């Protein structure tokens, strides 16, 4: 991924989605406007920079751009927190110029983090990196996300499951929303780590094998993937509606712990008790596949 191209395409895509009316500007040209959103000169006006300077930025030349100009651009383009952070990430990459793709260092989960996971009885949880690779999981997490982990060794790629495994559309109650969110989160990760070889390889693979991914990737949408509600169609206990939180580990590894919880007193909480019983049975059978009769 070329930093200049990414910076240029992101600015262009954000400009195209805002109308003059949304920006509080008169819509000169009416139906004869040649662009779907704002013109370059309109963005320049809103951001307080010259048209020449903004044109240079939109051509991918971000060398020397100040934080104040980026802040003004974020306001002019009405960026949310995730988009603003992405704009700054892309500006840094574009300013640095081309850099060689780096092989990703092997990420490991510290023993204390695994002990915390294992101590969360009844709570599904796992630790993942920015590429949505699960590096560690507890018993309930493996049970809840059984179709993802089944037959696979850690690390397990949630991104490959969502976009390439035909079971994903049945497992996730709102697969399209889940997939859109994941594309947007991977876009954010690519902005933070544009020269991560494993990430670049993953994006290339998904773009080649999934038309859905390829189309959404081209939209340049970004978002934080920290909290929300997911619906699962579990093959054993049926539909589960669970809140989730993604908690970033503070050890500088870039890893996050995803935790799932059912609303107290809800049907999903009752099914989680069934899931825990099933998980315990599966674990016993795995530990002793040939019990004495």
PDB file of N, CA, C and O in Angstrom, residues 213-247:
ATOM      1  N   UNK A 213     -15.422  -8.099   0.115  1.00  0.00           N
ATOM      2  CA  UNK A 213     -14.312  -7.393   0.749  1.00  0.00           C
ATOM      3  C   UNK A 213     -13.709  -6.372  -0.205  1.00  0.00           C
ATOM      4  O   UNK A 213     -13.457  -5.221   0.183  1.00  0.00           O
ATOM      5  N   UNK A 214     -13.463  -6.772  -1.427  1.00  0.00           N
ATOM      6  CA  UNK A 214     -12.812  -5.893  -2.403  1.00  0.00           C
ATOM      7  C   UNK A 214     -13.625  -4.612  -2.607  1.00  0.00           C
ATOM      8  O   UNK A 214     -13.069  -3.502  -2.644  1.00  0.00           O
ATOM      9  N   UNK A 215     -14.941  -4.741  -2.712  1.00  0.00           N
ATOM     10  CA  UNK A 215     -15.803  -3.581  -2.930  1.00  0.00           C
ATOM     11  C   UNK A 215     -15.792  -2.656  -1.718  1.00  0.00           C
ATOM     12  O   UNK A 215     -15.659  -1.429  -1.847  1.00  0.00           O
ATOM     13  N   UNK A 216     -15.918  -3.244  -0.522  1.00  0.00           N
ATOM     14  CA  UNK A 216     -15.954  -2.420   0.699  1.00  0.00           C
ATOM     15  C   UNK A 216     -14.596  -1.782   0.967  1.00  0.00           C
ATOM     16  O   UNK A 216     -14.513  -0.663   1.463  1.00  0.00           O
ATOM     17  N   UNK A 217     -13.517  -2.486   0.658  1.00  0.00           N
ATOM     18  CA  UNK A 217     -12.187  -1.928   0.877  1.00  0.00           C
ATOM     19  C   UNK A 217     -11.985  -0.664   0.051  1.00  0.00           C
ATOM     20  O   UNK A 217     -11.375   0.311   0.512  1.00  0.00           O
ATOM     21  N   UNK A 218     -12.519  -0.665  -1.152  1.00  0.00           N
ATOM     22  CA  UNK A 218     -12.354   0.479  -2.051  1.00  0.00           C
ATOM     23  C   UNK A 218     -13.099   1.717  -1.555  1.00  0.00           C
ATOM     24  O   UNK A 218     -12.823   2.832  -2.012  1.00  0.00           O
ATOM     25  N   UNK A 219     -14.032   1.550  -0.607  1.00  0.00           N
ATOM     26  CA  UNK A 219     -14.807   2.680  -0.095  1.00  0.00           C
ATOM     27  C   UNK A 219     -14.026   3.524   0.909  1.00  0.00           C
ATOM     28  O   UNK A 219     -14.447   4.637   1.234  1.00  0.00           O
ATOM     29  N   UNK A 220     -12.929   2.997   1.454  1.00  0.00           N
ATOM     30  CA  UNK A 220     -12.063   3.728   2.389  1.00  0.00           C
ATOM     31  C   UNK A 220     -12.758   4.111   3.692  1.00  0.00           C
ATOM     32  O   UNK A 220     -12.367   5.074   4.355  1.00  0.00           O
ATOM     33  N   UNK A 221     -13.785   3.364   4.088  1.00  0.00           N
ATOM     34  CA  UNK A 221     -14.432   3.627   5.363  1.00  0.00           C
ATOM     35  C   UNK A 221     -13.592   3.053   6.500  1.00  0.00           C
ATOM     36  O   UNK A 221     -12.985   1.989   6.358  1.00  0.00           O
ATOM     37  N   UNK A 222     -13.578   3.750   7.625  1.00  0.00           N
ATOM     38  CA  UNK A 222     -12.839   3.291   8.801  1.00  0.00           C
ATOM     39  C   UNK A 222     -13.722   3.427  10.030  1.00  0.00           C
ATOM     40  O   UNK A 222     -14.645   4.236  10.066  1.00  0.00           O
ATOM     41  N   UNK A 223     -13.435   2.616  11.031  1.00  0.00           N
ATOM     42  CA  UNK A 223     -14.138   2.745  12.307  1.00  0.00           C
ATOM     43  C   UNK A 223     -13.347   2.025  13.386  1.00  0.00           C
ATOM     44  O   UNK A 223     -12.505   1.169  13.099  1.00  0.00           O
ATOM     45  N   UNK A 224     -13.624   2.420  14.643  1.00  0.00           N
ATOM     46  CA  UNK A 224     -13.083   1.688  15.785  1.00  0.00           C
ATOM     47  C   UNK A 224     -13.979   0.487  16.055  1.00  0.00           C
ATOM     48  O   UNK A 224     -15.195   0.552  15.907  1.00  0.00           O
ATOM     49  N   UNK A 225     -13.370  -0.621  16.466  1.00  0.00           N
ATOM     50  CA  UNK A 225     -14.111  -1.868  16.690  1.00  0.00           C
ATOM     51  C   UNK A 225     -13.980  -2.226  18.171  1.00  0.00           C
ATOM     52  O   UNK A 225     -13.351  -3.206  18.531  1.00  0.00           O
ATOM     53  N   UNK A 226     -14.577  -1.397  19.028  1.00  0.00           N
ATOM     54  CA  UNK A 226     -14.337  -1.532  20.455  1.00  0.00           C
ATOM     55  C   UNK A 226     -15.527  -2.037  21.256  1.00  0.00           C
ATOM     56  O   UNK A 226     -15.338  -2.646  22.315  1.00  0.00           O
ATOM     57  N   UNK A 227     -16.728  -1.783  20.820  1.00  0.00           N
ATOM     58  CA  UNK A 227     -17.891  -2.148  21.620  1.00  0.00           C
ATOM     59  C   UNK A 227     -19.117  -2.290  20.725  1.00  0.00           C
ATOM     60  O   UNK A 227     -19.154  -1.763  19.613  1.00  0.00           O
ATOM     61  N   UNK A 228     -20.110  -3.012  21.214  1.00  0.00           N
ATOM     62  CA  UNK A 228     -21.336  -3.196  20.432  1.00  0.00           C
ATOM     63  C   UNK A 228     -22.084  -4.434  20.876  1.00  0.00           C
ATOM     64  O   UNK A 228     -21.867  -4.967  21.968  1.00  0.00           O
ATOM     65  N   UNK A 229     -22.984  -4.883  20.022  1.00  0.00           N
ATOM     66  CA  UNK A 229     -23.782  -6.083  20.276  1.00  0.00           C
ATOM     67  C   UNK A 229     -23.687  -6.982  19.054  1.00  0.00           C
ATOM     68  O   UNK A 229     -23.785  -6.514  17.921  1.00  0.00           O
ATOM     69  N   UNK A 230     -23.466  -8.261  19.289  1.00  0.00           N
ATOM     70  CA  UNK A 230     -23.422  -9.230  18.204  1.00  0.00           C
ATOM     71  C   UNK A 230     -24.465 -10.321  18.449  1.00  0.00           C
ATOM     72  O   UNK A 230     -24.721 -10.702  19.592  1.00  0.00           O
ATOM     73  N   UNK A 231     -25.038 -10.789  17.361  1.00  0.00           N
ATOM     74  CA  UNK A 231     -25.978 -11.906  17.415  1.00  0.00           C
ATOM     75  C   UNK A 231     -25.321 -13.103  16.740  1.00  0.00           C
ATOM     76  O   UNK A 231     -24.814 -12.999  15.624  1.00  0.00           O
ATOM     77  N   UNK A 232     -25.315 -14.219  17.451  1.00  0.00           N
ATOM     78  CA  UNK A 232     -24.733 -15.455  16.924  1.00  0.00           C
ATOM     79  C   UNK A 232     -25.819 -16.515  16.798  1.00  0.00           C
ATOM     80  O   UNK A 232     -26.696 -16.624  17.659  1.00  0.00           O
ATOM     81  N   UNK A 233     -25.743 -17.289  15.734  1.00  0.00           N
ATOM     82  CA  UNK A 233     -26.595 -18.470  15.577  1.00  0.00           C
ATOM     83  C   UNK A 233     -25.719 -19.677  15.893  1.00  0.00           C
ATOM     84  O   UNK A 233     -25.097 -20.256  15.001  1.00  0.00           O
ATOM     85  N   UNK A 234     -25.670 -20.018  17.174  1.00  0.00           N
ATOM     86  CA  UNK A 234     -24.763 -21.071  17.617  1.00  0.00           C
ATOM     87  C   UNK A 234     -25.303 -22.438  17.232  1.00  0.00           C
ATOM     88  O   UNK A 234     -26.506 -22.709  17.393  1.00  0.00           O
ATOM     89  N   UNK A 235     -24.461 -23.325  16.727  1.00  0.00           N
ATOM     90  CA  UNK A 235     -24.947 -24.631  16.258  1.00  0.00           C
ATOM     91  C   UNK A 235     -25.467 -25.535  17.370  1.00  0.00           C
ATOM     92  O   UNK A 235     -26.188 -26.496  17.080  1.00  0.00           O
ATOM     93  N   UNK A 236     -25.164 -25.243  18.632  1.00  0.00           N
ATOM     94  CA  UNK A 236     -25.605 -26.101  19.739  1.00  0.00           C
ATOM     95  C   UNK A 236     -26.732 -25.466  20.544  1.00  0.00           C
ATOM     96  O   UNK A 236     -27.746 -26.112  20.826  1.00  0.00           O
ATOM     97  N   UNK A 237     -26.604 -24.194  20.920  1.00  0.00           N
ATOM     98  CA  UNK A 237     -27.585 -23.576  21.826  1.00  0.00           C
ATOM     99  C   UNK A 237     -28.520 -22.601  21.132  1.00  0.00           C
ATOM    100  O   UNK A 237     -29.421 -22.047  21.758  1.00  0.00           O
ATOM    101  N   UNK A 238     -28.321 -22.357  19.852  1.00  0.00           N
ATOM    102  CA  UNK A 238     -29.232 -21.474  19.124  1.00  0.00           C
ATOM    103  C   UNK A 238     -28.795 -20.019  19.167  1.00  0.00           C
ATOM    104  O   UNK A 238     -27.612 -19.703  19.341  1.00  0.00           O
ATOM    105  N   UNK A 239     -29.762 -19.113  19.058  1.00  0.00           N
ATOM    106  CA  UNK A 239     -29.442 -17.682  18.934  1.00  0.00           C
ATOM    107  C   UNK A 239     -28.972 -17.094  20.257  1.00  0.00           C
ATOM    108  O   UNK A 239     -29.586 -17.280  21.305  1.00  0.00           O
ATOM    109  N   UNK A 240     -27.882 -16.347  20.183  1.00  0.00           N
ATOM    110  CA  UNK A 240     -27.322 -15.643  21.332  1.00  0.00           C
ATOM    111  C   UNK A 240     -27.149 -14.174  20.963  1.00  0.00           C
ATOM    112  O   UNK A 240     -26.573 -13.855  19.912  1.00  0.00           O
ATOM    113  N   UNK A 241     -27.635 -13.309  21.825  1.00  0.00           N
ATOM    114  CA  UNK A 241     -27.454 -11.868  21.634  1.00  0.00           C
ATOM    115  C   UNK A 241     -26.546 -11.376  22.752  1.00  0.00           C
ATOM    116  O   UNK A 241     -26.943 -11.343  23.923  1.00  0.00           O
ATOM    117  N   UNK A 242     -25.323 -10.975  22.404  1.00  0.00           N
ATOM    118  CA  UNK A 242     -24.305 -10.675  23.408  1.00  0.00           C
ATOM    119  C   UNK A 242     -23.670  -9.305  23.164  1.00  0.00           C
ATOM    120  O   UNK A 242     -23.375  -8.936  22.027  1.00  0.00           O
ATOM    121  N   UNK A 243     -23.489  -8.577  24.255  1.00  0.00           N
ATOM    122  CA  UNK A 243     -22.700  -7.347  24.195  1.00  0.00           C
ATOM    123  C   UNK A 243     -21.228  -7.723  24.198  1.00  0.00           C
ATOM    124  O   UNK A 243     -20.836  -8.749  24.761  1.00  0.00           O
ATOM    125  N   UNK A 244     -20.409  -6.913  23.555  1.00  0.00           N
ATOM    126  CA  UNK A 244     -18.973  -7.188  23.563  1.00  0.00           C
ATOM    127  C   UNK A 244     -18.189  -5.906  23.818  1.00  0.00           C
ATOM    128  O   UNK A 244     -18.636  -4.803  23.507  1.00  0.00           O
ATOM    129  N   UNK A 245     -17.040  -6.075  24.424  1.00  0.00           N
ATOM    130  CA  UNK A 245     -16.088  -4.988  24.642  1.00  0.00           C
ATOM    131  C   UNK A 245     -14.719  -5.483  24.192  1.00  0.00           C
ATOM    132  O   UNK A 245     -14.345  -6.618  24.446  1.00  0.00           O
ATOM    133  N   UNK A 246     -13.998  -4.614  23.528  1.00  0.00           N
ATOM    134  CA  UNK A 246     -12.631  -4.916  23.129  1.00  0.00           C
ATOM    135  C   UNK A 246     -11.712  -4.013  23.937  1.00  0.00           C
ATOM    136  O   UNK A 246     -11.745  -2.784  23.797  1.00  0.00           O
ATOM    137  N   UNK A 247     -10.913  -4.619  24.816  1.00  0.00           N
ATOM    138  CA  UNK A 247     -10.090  -3.889  25.769  1.00  0.00           C
ATOM    139  C   UNK A 247      -8.626  -3.993  25.361  1.00  0.00           C
ATOM    140  O   UNK A 247      -8.052  -5.082  25.360  1.00  0.00           O
TER     141      UNK A 247
END
